[in-house]
Amino acid sequence: MTFSIVARDPETEAVGVAVQSKFVGVGSVVPFAAADAGAVATQSFANVAYGPEGLDLLREGHDAATVIDRLTEEDEEAPQRQVGVVGQDGSVAAFTGDDCFDYAGDRQGETYTVQGNILENEATVDAMAETFETERADDAGLPEAMLAALHAGNEAGGDQRGQQGAALYVAKPEGGYDGNNDRWVDVRVDDHEEPIAELERVFKLYDVTLLEREEPEETRELDGQTARAVAETLADLGFYDGEPTTAFGESEREALEAFRGMNNFENHPLPVIEDALADGWDDADGDGEARMVDAIWHGLSQYDRK
């Protein structure tokens, strides 16, 4: 009762898995990824050994199809398994056992595979594949395109048993915290009524906090009604005790700096945070801190990730 996408970005060598399931803590079971090997999703009576063993086989130089053959050939319960594999060598393959509960199936493209079981319909995997290809063609980042694929699959039908957990795990060379491992994106929602939407919210916060962007050559200052709205929000959050106006001066920037430090947004200099708010405020959702974070994310999204 799971649908997932396994994908690779050839330009950045990022590889990862995005998954949703009517299963608590699905992120602890389905996704496996390593920058020096590729990515694996194991589901439908999942054999979690497929993850590390599959990555080892990819490291040894086997392509994705061979990896799946090796994983399933000695597994007596293989007919109940489903697995998707994408290798750093560019190979892509998936397996859906004959005993997986309907609807169960998979689709492959040049850099991805989508798969699902106990789905409402075949349209779920079709929508995931089409959306991922469209998002990537429109230059969406790999994490954003994978999240969009989850949303599309869910909207097209999704899991027959409903929603519960979701996860996004992406590995990239030196992509982890301070460049000391490959864990580039690692976010999970273990139990939620709308796990994909919540996963996207958590990812945006993770993105603003931990992922780096190329800095703009010039930054825009806050002014006008956006400056007033940001100052009012900072006041509501306890960072600013002045009277909000359409000007954004030294005292307002001190408040914004306090907000930046409290939320661990040190990856981005204060002028870049201000620039992001100026560009992203009108596109942001929510109120209070949620609006601030969403605005910063929208504003930063116009700049390439490092």
PDB file of C-alpha atoms in Angstrom:
ATOM      1  CA  MET A   1       0.000   0.000   0.000  1.00  0.00           C
ATOM      2  CA  THR A   2       2.765   2.322  -1.088  1.00  0.00           C
ATOM      3  CA  PHE A   3       3.813   4.458  -4.019  1.00  0.00           C
ATOM      4  CA  SER A   4       7.308   5.820  -4.580  1.00  0.00           C
ATOM      5  CA  ILE A   5       9.689   7.382  -7.049  1.00  0.00           C
ATOM      6  CA  VAL A   6      13.397   6.620  -7.335  1.00  0.00           C
ATOM      7  CA  ALA A   7      15.338   9.156  -9.382  1.00  0.00           C
ATOM      8  CA  ARG A   8      18.712  10.599 -10.336  1.00  0.00           C
ATOM      9  CA  ASP A   9      19.962  14.021 -11.393  1.00  0.00           C
ATOM     10  CA  PRO A  10      22.830  13.415 -13.857  1.00  0.00           C
ATOM     11  CA  GLU A  11      24.138  16.981 -13.491  1.00  0.00           C
ATOM     12  CA  THR A  12      24.573  16.940  -9.700  1.00  0.00           C
ATOM     13  CA  GLU A  13      24.848  13.146  -9.258  1.00  0.00           C
ATOM     14  CA  ALA A  14      22.084  13.342  -6.646  1.00  0.00           C
ATOM     15  CA  VAL A  15      20.041  10.147  -6.231  1.00  0.00           C
ATOM     16  CA  GLY A  16      17.027   9.599  -4.040  1.00  0.00           C
ATOM     17  CA  VAL A  17      13.631   8.218  -3.136  1.00  0.00           C
ATOM     18  CA  ALA A  18      10.319   9.892  -2.321  1.00  0.00           C
ATOM     19  CA  VAL A  19       7.536   7.713  -0.893  1.00  0.00           C
ATOM     20  CA  GLN A  20       4.035   7.820   0.593  1.00  0.00           C
ATOM     21  CA  SER A  21       2.214   4.965   2.285  1.00  0.00           C
ATOM     22  CA  LYS A  22      -0.569   4.005   4.645  1.00  0.00           C
ATOM     23  CA  PHE A  23       2.210   2.820   6.926  1.00  0.00           C
ATOM     24  CA  VAL A  24       3.691   4.479   9.986  1.00  0.00           C
ATOM     25  CA  GLY A  25       7.352   5.524   9.670  1.00  0.00           C
ATOM     26  CA  VAL A  26       7.561   4.505   6.005  1.00  0.00           C
ATOM     27  CA  GLY A  27      10.839   6.438   5.765  1.00  0.00           C
ATOM     28  CA  SER A  28      12.477   3.813   7.974  1.00  0.00           C
ATOM     29  CA  VAL A  29      11.569   0.989   5.578  1.00  0.00           C
ATOM     30  CA  VAL A  30      11.385   1.984   1.908  1.00  0.00           C
ATOM     31  CA  PRO A  31      14.147   4.468   0.894  1.00  0.00           C
ATOM     32  CA  PHE A  32      17.861   3.705   0.555  1.00  0.00           C
ATOM     33  CA  ALA A  33      20.392   5.888  -1.263  1.00  0.00           C
ATOM     34  CA  ALA A  34      24.141   6.410  -1.481  1.00  0.00           C
ATOM     35  CA  ALA A  35      25.978   8.919  -3.648  1.00  0.00           C
ATOM     36  CA  ASP A  36      28.588   6.365  -4.700  1.00  0.00           C
ATOM     37  CA  ALA A  37      26.024   3.767  -5.790  1.00  0.00           C
ATOM     38  CA  GLY A  38      22.447   4.876  -6.511  1.00  0.00           C
ATOM     39  CA  ALA A  39      19.047   4.530  -4.869  1.00  0.00           C
ATOM     40  CA  VAL A  40      16.649   1.708  -4.009  1.00  0.00           C
ATOM     41  CA  ALA A  41      12.993   1.641  -2.928  1.00  0.00           C
ATOM     42  CA  THR A  42      11.779  -1.641  -1.425  1.00  0.00           C
ATOM     43  CA  GLN A  43       8.056  -2.063  -0.722  1.00  0.00           C
ATOM     44  CA  SER A  44       5.018  -4.400  -0.774  1.00  0.00           C
ATOM     45  CA  PHE A  45       5.963  -6.847   2.008  1.00  0.00           C
ATOM     46  CA  ALA A  46       9.270  -5.041   1.819  1.00  0.00           C
ATOM     47  CA  ASN A  47      12.502  -6.919   2.241  1.00  0.00           C
ATOM     48  CA  VAL A  48      14.634  -4.220   3.857  1.00  0.00           C
ATOM     49  CA  ALA A  49      17.774  -6.218   3.030  1.00  0.00           C
ATOM     50  CA  TYR A  50      17.188  -5.202  -0.584  1.00  0.00           C
ATOM     51  CA  GLY A  51      18.331  -1.688   0.330  1.00  0.00           C
ATOM     52  CA  PRO A  52      21.903  -2.193   1.554  1.00  0.00           C
ATOM     53  CA  GLU A  53      22.436  -5.287  -0.597  1.00  0.00           C
ATOM     54  CA  GLY A  54      21.214  -3.452  -3.682  1.00  0.00           C
ATOM     55  CA  LEU A  55      23.526  -0.512  -3.030  1.00  0.00           C
ATOM     56  CA  ASP A  56      26.463  -2.902  -2.559  1.00  0.00           C
ATOM     57  CA  LEU A  57      25.690  -4.567  -5.884  1.00  0.00           C
ATOM     58  CA  LEU A  58      25.539  -1.170  -7.609  1.00  0.00           C
ATOM     59  CA  ARG A  59      28.944  -0.296  -6.117  1.00  0.00           C
ATOM     60  CA  GLU A  60      30.317  -3.519  -7.545  1.00  0.00           C
ATOM     61  CA  GLY A  61      29.382  -2.306 -11.023  1.00  0.00           C
ATOM     62  CA  HIS A  62      26.130  -4.165 -11.675  1.00  0.00           C
ATOM     63  CA  ASP A  63      23.389  -2.305 -13.520  1.00  0.00           C
ATOM     64  CA  ALA A  64      19.912  -1.804 -12.062  1.00  0.00           C
ATOM     65  CA  ALA A  65      18.304  -4.753 -13.875  1.00  0.00           C
ATOM     66  CA  THR A  66      21.025  -7.135 -12.743  1.00  0.00           C
ATOM     67  CA  VAL A  67      20.707  -5.851  -9.189  1.00  0.00           C
ATOM     68  CA  ILE A  68      17.002  -6.671  -9.171  1.00  0.00           C
ATOM     69  CA  ASP A  69      17.655 -10.127 -10.628  1.00  0.00           C
ATOM     70  CA  ARG A  70      20.231 -10.821  -7.931  1.00  0.00           C
ATOM     71  CA  LEU A  71      17.988  -9.550  -5.133  1.00  0.00           C
ATOM     72  CA  THR A  72      14.930 -11.545  -6.174  1.00  0.00           C
ATOM     73  CA  GLU A  73      16.364 -14.779  -7.529  1.00  0.00           C
ATOM     74  CA  GLU A  74      16.957 -16.382  -4.111  1.00  0.00           C
ATOM     75  CA  ASP A  75      14.039 -14.713  -2.299  1.00  0.00           C
ATOM     76  CA  GLU A  76      11.185 -17.200  -1.883  1.00  0.00           C
ATOM     77  CA  GLU A  77       8.790 -14.328  -1.218  1.00  0.00           C
ATOM     78  CA  ALA A  78       9.856 -12.329  -4.284  1.00  0.00           C
ATOM     79  CA  PRO A  79       6.374 -12.616  -5.879  1.00  0.00           C
ATOM     80  CA  GLN A  80       5.084 -10.397  -3.038  1.00  0.00           C
ATOM     81  CA  ARG A  81       7.874  -7.823  -3.362  1.00  0.00           C
ATOM     82  CA  GLN A  82       8.164  -4.588  -5.265  1.00  0.00           C
ATOM     83  CA  VAL A  83      11.446  -2.758  -5.802  1.00  0.00           C
ATOM     84  CA  GLY A  84      12.763   0.151  -7.863  1.00  0.00           C
ATOM     85  CA  VAL A  85      16.456   0.789  -8.543  1.00  0.00           C
ATOM     86  CA  VAL A  86      18.355   3.667 -10.147  1.00  0.00           C
ATOM     87  CA  GLY A  87      22.127   3.424 -10.464  1.00  0.00           C
ATOM     88  CA  GLN A  88      24.719   6.148 -10.664  1.00  0.00           C
ATOM     89  CA  ASP A  89      25.701   4.524 -13.955  1.00  0.00           C
ATOM     90  CA  GLY A  90      22.382   5.751 -15.376  1.00  0.00           C
ATOM     91  CA  SER A  91      20.630   2.380 -15.361  1.00  0.00           C
ATOM     92  CA  VAL A  92      16.992   2.145 -14.249  1.00  0.00           C
ATOM     93  CA  ALA A  93      14.811  -0.891 -13.456  1.00  0.00           C
ATOM     94  CA  ALA A  94      11.897  -2.049 -11.338  1.00  0.00           C
ATOM     95  CA  PHE A  95      10.184  -5.287 -10.320  1.00  0.00           C
ATOM     96  CA  THR A  96       6.556  -5.852  -9.360  1.00  0.00           C
ATOM     97  CA  GLY A  97       5.873  -9.365  -8.128  1.00  0.00           C
ATOM     98  CA  ASP A  98       2.899 -11.280  -9.496  1.00  0.00           C
ATOM     99  CA  ASP A  99       1.392 -11.622  -6.008  1.00  0.00           C
ATOM    100  CA  CYS A 100       1.380  -7.905  -5.201  1.00  0.00           C
ATOM    101  CA  PHE A 101      -2.143  -6.659  -4.464  1.00  0.00           C
ATOM    102  CA  ASP A 102      -3.922  -4.678  -7.191  1.00  0.00           C
ATOM    103  CA  TYR A 103      -3.461  -2.213  -8.477  1.00  0.00           C
ATOM    104  CA  ALA A 104       0.274  -2.797  -8.603  1.00  0.00           C
ATOM    105  CA  GLY A 105       2.635  -1.632 -11.322  1.00  0.00           C
ATOM    106  CA  ASP A 106       5.638   0.461 -12.281  1.00  0.00           C
ATOM    107  CA  ARG A 107       6.832   2.910 -14.951  1.00  0.00           C
ATOM    108  CA  GLN A 108      10.350   3.914 -16.009  1.00  0.00           C
ATOM    109  CA  GLY A 109      11.889   6.934 -17.669  1.00  0.00           C
ATOM    110  CA  GLU A 110      15.420   7.917 -18.552  1.00  0.00           C
ATOM    111  CA  THR A 111      16.390   8.927 -15.004  1.00  0.00           C
ATOM    112  CA  TYR A 112      13.639   7.496 -12.791  1.00  0.00           C
ATOM    113  CA  THR A 113      11.274   4.694 -11.912  1.00  0.00           C
ATOM    114  CA  VAL A 114       7.892   4.957 -10.184  1.00  0.00           C
ATOM    115  CA  GLN A 115       6.108   2.034  -8.560  1.00  0.00           C
ATOM    116  CA  GLY A 116       3.096   1.370  -6.379  1.00  0.00           C
ATOM    117  CA  ASN A 117       0.889  -1.334  -4.941  1.00  0.00           C
ATOM    118  CA  ILE A 118      -2.618  -1.486  -3.443  1.00  0.00           C
ATOM    119  CA  LEU A 119      -3.355   1.634  -5.453  1.00  0.00           C
ATOM    120  CA  GLU A 120      -6.732   3.011  -6.424  1.00  0.00           C
ATOM    121  CA  ASN A 121      -5.803   2.832 -10.101  1.00  0.00           C
ATOM    122  CA  GLU A 122      -3.147   2.655 -12.779  1.00  0.00           C
ATOM    123  CA  ALA A 123      -3.448   6.431 -13.219  1.00  0.00           C
ATOM    124  CA  THR A 124      -1.498   6.910  -9.986  1.00  0.00           C
ATOM    125  CA  VAL A 125       1.829   5.734 -11.437  1.00  0.00           C
ATOM    126  CA  ASP A 126       1.086   7.343 -14.807  1.00  0.00           C
ATOM    127  CA  ALA A 127       0.524  10.727 -13.158  1.00  0.00           C
ATOM    128  CA  MET A 128       3.696  10.388 -11.106  1.00  0.00           C
ATOM    129  CA  ALA A 129       5.797   9.660 -14.197  1.00  0.00           C
ATOM    130  CA  GLU A 130       4.257  12.424 -16.302  1.00  0.00           C
ATOM    131  CA  THR A 131       4.562  15.012 -13.546  1.00  0.00           C
ATOM    132  CA  PHE A 132       8.177  14.187 -12.762  1.00  0.00           C
ATOM    133  CA  GLU A 133       9.138  14.500 -16.423  1.00  0.00           C
ATOM    134  CA  THR A 134       7.271  17.804 -16.763  1.00  0.00           C
ATOM    135  CA  GLU A 135       8.800  19.262 -13.606  1.00  0.00           C
ATOM    136  CA  ARG A 136      12.319  18.316 -14.643  1.00  0.00           C
ATOM    137  CA  ALA A 137      11.757  19.712 -18.128  1.00  0.00           C
ATOM    138  CA  ASP A 138      10.772  22.981 -16.442  1.00  0.00           C
ATOM    139  CA  ASP A 139      14.095  22.953 -14.512  1.00  0.00           C
ATOM    140  CA  ALA A 140      12.633  22.005 -11.141  1.00  0.00           C
ATOM    141  CA  GLY A 141      15.203  20.653  -8.701  1.00  0.00           C
ATOM    142  CA  LEU A 142      15.272  16.920  -8.051  1.00  0.00           C
ATOM    143  CA  PRO A 143      13.654  17.159  -4.580  1.00  0.00           C
ATOM    144  CA  GLU A 144      10.887  19.454  -5.820  1.00  0.00           C
ATOM    145  CA  ALA A 145      10.168  17.242  -8.836  1.00  0.00           C
ATOM    146  CA  MET A 146       9.950  14.149  -6.645  1.00  0.00           C
ATOM    147  CA  LEU A 147       7.573  15.873  -4.232  1.00  0.00           C
ATOM    148  CA  ALA A 148       5.449  17.013  -7.178  1.00  0.00           C
ATOM    149  CA  ALA A 149       5.296  13.393  -8.356  1.00  0.00           C
ATOM    150  CA  LEU A 150       3.990  12.289  -4.947  1.00  0.00           C
ATOM    151  CA  HIS A 151       1.299  14.986  -4.997  1.00  0.00           C
ATOM    152  CA  ALA A 152       0.273  13.997  -8.529  1.00  0.00           C
ATOM    153  CA  GLY A 153       0.057  10.314  -7.688  1.00  0.00           C
ATOM    154  CA  ASN A 154      -2.043  11.004  -4.634  1.00  0.00           C
ATOM    155  CA  GLU A 155      -4.386  13.316  -6.541  1.00  0.00           C
ATOM    156  CA  ALA A 156      -4.798  10.760  -9.341  1.00  0.00           C
ATOM    157  CA  GLY A 157      -5.917   8.035  -6.945  1.00  0.00           C
ATOM    158  CA  GLY A 158      -3.157   7.135  -4.554  1.00  0.00           C
ATOM    159  CA  ASP A 159      -3.188   4.454  -1.897  1.00  0.00           C
ATOM    160  CA  GLN A 160      -6.432   2.483  -1.524  1.00  0.00           C
ATOM    161  CA  ARG A 161      -6.057   2.497   2.253  1.00  0.00           C
ATOM    162  CA  GLY A 162      -5.379   6.198   2.611  1.00  0.00           C
ATOM    163  CA  GLN A 163      -2.430   8.242   3.837  1.00  0.00           C
ATOM    164  CA  GLN A 164      -0.159   8.087   6.859  1.00  0.00           C
ATOM    165  CA  GLY A 165       3.593   8.418   6.311  1.00  0.00           C
ATOM    166  CA  ALA A 166       5.892   9.971   3.729  1.00  0.00           C
ATOM    167  CA  ALA A 167       9.614  10.494   3.258  1.00  0.00           C
ATOM    168  CA  LEU A 168      12.165  12.153   0.990  1.00  0.00           C
ATOM    169  CA  TYR A 169      15.750  10.927   1.064  1.00  0.00           C
ATOM    170  CA  VAL A 170      18.356  12.213  -1.407  1.00  0.00           C
ATOM    171  CA  ALA A 171      22.095  11.535  -1.399  1.00  0.00           C
ATOM    172  CA  LYS A 172      24.639  13.711  -3.199  1.00  0.00           C
ATOM    173  CA  PRO A 173      28.462  13.694  -3.124  1.00  0.00           C
ATOM    174  CA  GLU A 174      29.528  15.813  -0.126  1.00  0.00           C
ATOM    175  CA  GLY A 175      25.938  17.010   0.127  1.00  0.00           C
ATOM    176  CA  GLY A 176      25.498  16.415   3.857  1.00  0.00           C
ATOM    177  CA  TYR A 177      25.909  18.825   6.748  1.00  0.00           C
ATOM    178  CA  ASP A 178      29.162  20.771   6.346  1.00  0.00           C
ATOM    179  CA  GLY A 179      30.014  18.508   3.383  1.00  0.00           C
ATOM    180  CA  ASN A 180      31.066  15.605   5.578  1.00  0.00           C
ATOM    181  CA  ASN A 181      28.705  12.935   4.237  1.00  0.00           C
ATOM    182  CA  ASP A 182      26.317  12.415   1.320  1.00  0.00           C
ATOM    183  CA  ARG A 183      22.993  12.834   3.186  1.00  0.00           C
ATOM    184  CA  TRP A 184      21.776  15.866   1.239  1.00  0.00           C
ATOM    185  CA  VAL A 185      18.012  15.725   1.962  1.00  0.00           C
ATOM    186  CA  ASP A 186      16.601  13.525   4.719  1.00  0.00           C
ATOM    187  CA  VAL A 187      13.072  14.414   5.861  1.00  0.00           C
ATOM    188  CA  ARG A 188      10.263  12.196   7.132  1.00  0.00           C
ATOM    189  CA  VAL A 189       6.669  12.396   8.251  1.00  0.00           C
ATOM    190  CA  ASP A 190       5.852   9.311  10.283  1.00  0.00           C
ATOM    191  CA  ASP A 191       2.134   9.790  11.034  1.00  0.00           C
ATOM    192  CA  HIS A 192      -0.052  12.561   9.610  1.00  0.00           C
ATOM    193  CA  GLU A 193      -3.475  13.015   8.007  1.00  0.00           C
ATOM    194  CA  GLU A 194      -1.857  14.726   4.995  1.00  0.00           C
ATOM    195  CA  PRO A 195       1.703  13.382   4.984  1.00  0.00           C
ATOM    196  CA  ILE A 196       2.749  14.639   1.540  1.00  0.00           C
ATOM    197  CA  ALA A 197       1.721  18.229   2.276  1.00  0.00           C
ATOM    198  CA  GLU A 198       3.440  18.014   5.651  1.00  0.00           C
ATOM    199  CA  LEU A 199       6.532  16.508   4.039  1.00  0.00           C
ATOM    200  CA  GLU A 200       6.672  19.448   1.636  1.00  0.00           C
ATOM    201  CA  ARG A 201       6.373  21.912   4.548  1.00  0.00           C
ATOM    202  CA  VAL A 202       9.189  20.219   6.445  1.00  0.00           C
ATOM    203  CA  PHE A 203      11.321  20.039   3.295  1.00  0.00           C
ATOM    204  CA  LYS A 204      11.004  23.793   2.749  1.00  0.00           C
ATOM    205  CA  LEU A 205      12.187  24.456   6.294  1.00  0.00           C
ATOM    206  CA  TYR A 206      15.027  21.947   5.819  1.00  0.00           C
ATOM    207  CA  ASP A 207      15.937  23.571   2.499  1.00  0.00           C
ATOM    208  CA  VAL A 208      16.136  27.099   3.939  1.00  0.00           C
ATOM    209  CA  THR A 209      18.099  25.883   6.969  1.00  0.00           C
ATOM    210  CA  LEU A 210      20.561  23.368   5.556  1.00  0.00           C
ATOM    211  CA  LEU A 211      20.877  23.677   1.789  1.00  0.00           C
ATOM    212  CA  GLU A 212      22.998  26.371   0.166  1.00  0.00           C
ATOM    213  CA  ARG A 213      22.175  28.580  -2.811  1.00  0.00           C
ATOM    214  CA  GLU A 214      24.239  30.726  -5.108  1.00  0.00           C
ATOM    215  CA  GLU A 215      24.006  34.298  -3.811  1.00  0.00           C
ATOM    216  CA  PRO A 216      22.441  37.018  -5.992  1.00  0.00           C
ATOM    217  CA  GLU A 217      24.746  39.604  -7.515  1.00  0.00           C
ATOM    218  CA  GLU A 218      22.450  42.329  -6.170  1.00  0.00           C
ATOM    219  CA  THR A 219      19.961  42.162  -3.314  1.00  0.00           C
ATOM    220  CA  ARG A 220      16.656  43.952  -2.967  1.00  0.00           C
ATOM    221  CA  GLU A 221      15.654  45.774   0.227  1.00  0.00           C
ATOM    222  CA  LEU A 222      12.223  45.520   1.798  1.00  0.00           C
ATOM    223  CA  ASP A 223       9.947  48.498   1.326  1.00  0.00           C
ATOM    224  CA  GLY A 224       6.310  49.458   0.976  1.00  0.00           C
ATOM    225  CA  GLN A 225       3.517  47.218   2.214  1.00  0.00           C
ATOM    226  CA  THR A 226       5.757  44.158   2.206  1.00  0.00           C
ATOM    227  CA  ALA A 227       8.141  45.905   4.618  1.00  0.00           C
ATOM    228  CA  ARG A 228       5.201  46.745   6.884  1.00  0.00           C
ATOM    229  CA  ALA A 229       3.854  43.174   6.731  1.00  0.00           C
ATOM    230  CA  VAL A 230       7.244  41.662   7.578  1.00  0.00           C
ATOM    231  CA  ALA A 231       7.765  44.093  10.457  1.00  0.00           C
ATOM    232  CA  GLU A 232       4.269  43.333  11.793  1.00  0.00           C
ATOM    233  CA  THR A 233       5.028  39.622  11.656  1.00  0.00           C
ATOM    234  CA  LEU A 234       8.362  40.116  13.443  1.00  0.00           C
ATOM    235  CA  ALA A 235       6.515  42.132  16.097  1.00  0.00           C
ATOM    236  CA  ASP A 236       3.897  39.393  16.538  1.00  0.00           C
ATOM    237  CA  LEU A 237       6.730  36.884  16.966  1.00  0.00           C
ATOM    238  CA  GLY A 238       8.396  39.013  19.638  1.00  0.00           C
ATOM    239  CA  PHE A 239      11.444  40.118  17.646  1.00  0.00           C
ATOM    240  CA  TYR A 240      10.417  43.755  17.029  1.00  0.00           C
ATOM    241  CA  ASP A 241       8.888  46.309  19.391  1.00  0.00           C
ATOM    242  CA  GLY A 242       8.692  49.338  17.111  1.00  0.00           C
ATOM    243  CA  GLU A 243       5.829  50.718  15.054  1.00  0.00           C
ATOM    244  CA  PRO A 244       5.715  48.938  11.660  1.00  0.00           C
ATOM    245  CA  THR A 245       5.913  51.280   8.688  1.00  0.00           C
ATOM    246  CA  THR A 246       6.569  51.017   4.971  1.00  0.00           C
ATOM    247  CA  ALA A 247      10.284  51.656   5.640  1.00  0.00           C
ATOM    248  CA  PHE A 248      12.633  48.849   6.683  1.00  0.00           C
ATOM    249  CA  GLY A 249      15.560  50.351   8.587  1.00  0.00           C
ATOM    250  CA  GLU A 250      18.204  49.463  11.141  1.00  0.00           C
ATOM    251  CA  SER A 251      15.869  48.415  13.953  1.00  0.00           C
ATOM    252  CA  GLU A 252      13.817  46.231  11.606  1.00  0.00           C
ATOM    253  CA  ARG A 253      16.973  44.573  10.293  1.00  0.00           C
ATOM    254  CA  GLU A 254      18.123  43.898  13.851  1.00  0.00           C
ATOM    255  CA  ALA A 255      14.816  42.140  14.431  1.00  0.00           C
ATOM    256  CA  LEU A 256      15.208  40.173  11.198  1.00  0.00           C
ATOM    257  CA  GLU A 257      18.743  39.220  12.233  1.00  0.00           C
ATOM    258  CA  ALA A 258      17.397  37.913  15.552  1.00  0.00           C
ATOM    259  CA  PHE A 259      14.787  35.902  13.648  1.00  0.00           C
ATOM    260  CA  ARG A 260      17.488  34.529  11.325  1.00  0.00           C
ATOM    261  CA  GLY A 261      19.661  33.419  14.253  1.00  0.00           C
ATOM    262  CA  MET A 262      16.790  31.896  16.239  1.00  0.00           C
ATOM    263  CA  ASN A 263      15.820  29.774  13.228  1.00  0.00           C
ATOM    264  CA  ASN A 264      19.349  28.691  12.242  1.00  0.00           C
ATOM    265  CA  PHE A 265      19.231  30.338   8.820  1.00  0.00           C
ATOM    266  CA  GLU A 266      22.938  31.228   8.925  1.00  0.00           C
ATOM    267  CA  ASN A 267      23.491  29.580   5.526  1.00  0.00           C
ATOM    268  CA  HIS A 268      22.153  32.815   4.048  1.00  0.00           C
ATOM    269  CA  PRO A 269      23.493  36.319   4.863  1.00  0.00           C
ATOM    270  CA  LEU A 270      20.998  38.842   6.196  1.00  0.00           C
ATOM    271  CA  PRO A 271      20.801  40.830   2.907  1.00  0.00           C
ATOM    272  CA  VAL A 272      19.925  37.577   1.092  1.00  0.00           C
ATOM    273  CA  ILE A 273      17.191  36.789   3.628  1.00  0.00           C
ATOM    274  CA  GLU A 274      15.777  40.290   3.156  1.00  0.00           C
ATOM    275  CA  ASP A 275      15.967  39.900  -0.622  1.00  0.00           C
ATOM    276  CA  ALA A 276      14.158  36.544  -0.389  1.00  0.00           C
ATOM    277  CA  LEU A 277      11.364  38.055   1.716  1.00  0.00           C
ATOM    278  CA  ALA A 278      10.971  40.925  -0.721  1.00  0.00           C
ATOM    279  CA  ASP A 279      10.656  38.552  -3.677  1.00  0.00           C
ATOM    280  CA  GLY A 280       8.736  35.726  -1.998  1.00  0.00           C
ATOM    281  CA  TRP A 281       6.248  37.400   0.357  1.00  0.00           C
ATOM    282  CA  ASP A 282       3.345  37.627  -2.070  1.00  0.00           C
ATOM    283  CA  ASP A 283       3.721  33.962  -3.072  1.00  0.00           C
ATOM    284  CA  ALA A 284       3.906  32.638   0.486  1.00  0.00           C
ATOM    285  CA  ASP A 285       1.176  30.798   2.397  1.00  0.00           C
ATOM    286  CA  GLY A 286       0.266  30.767   6.068  1.00  0.00           C
ATOM    287  CA  ASP A 287       0.704  33.249   8.880  1.00  0.00           C
ATOM    288  CA  GLY A 288       3.396  34.192  11.363  1.00  0.00           C
ATOM    289  CA  GLU A 289       6.582  32.139  11.307  1.00  0.00           C
ATOM    290  CA  ALA A 290       5.144  29.768   8.695  1.00  0.00           C
ATOM    291  CA  ARG A 291       4.593  32.728   6.326  1.00  0.00           C
ATOM    292  CA  MET A 292       8.134  33.990   6.956  1.00  0.00           C
ATOM    293  CA  VAL A 293       9.691  30.598   6.183  1.00  0.00           C
ATOM    294  CA  ASP A 294       7.556  30.024   3.099  1.00  0.00           C
ATOM    295  CA  ALA A 295       8.371  33.510   1.779  1.00  0.00           C
ATOM    296  CA  ILE A 296      12.101  32.985   2.292  1.00  0.00           C
ATOM    297  CA  TRP A 297      11.872  29.613   0.533  1.00  0.00           C
ATOM    298  CA  HIS A 298      10.028  31.108  -2.446  1.00  0.00           C
ATOM    299  CA  GLY A 299      12.521  33.957  -2.675  1.00  0.00           C
ATOM    300  CA  LEU A 300      15.559  31.693  -2.478  1.00  0.00           C
ATOM    301  CA  SER A 301      14.131  29.282  -5.043  1.00  0.00           C
ATOM    302  CA  GLN A 302      15.056  31.616  -7.901  1.00  0.00           C
ATOM    303  CA  TYR A 303      18.757  30.931  -7.196  1.00  0.00           C
ATOM    304  CA  ASP A 304      20.580  27.716  -8.065  1.00  0.00           C
ATOM    305  CA  ARG A 305      21.585  25.335  -5.322  1.00  0.00           C
ATOM    306  CA  LYS A 306      25.284  24.808  -4.750  1.00  0.00           C
TER     307      LYS A 306
END
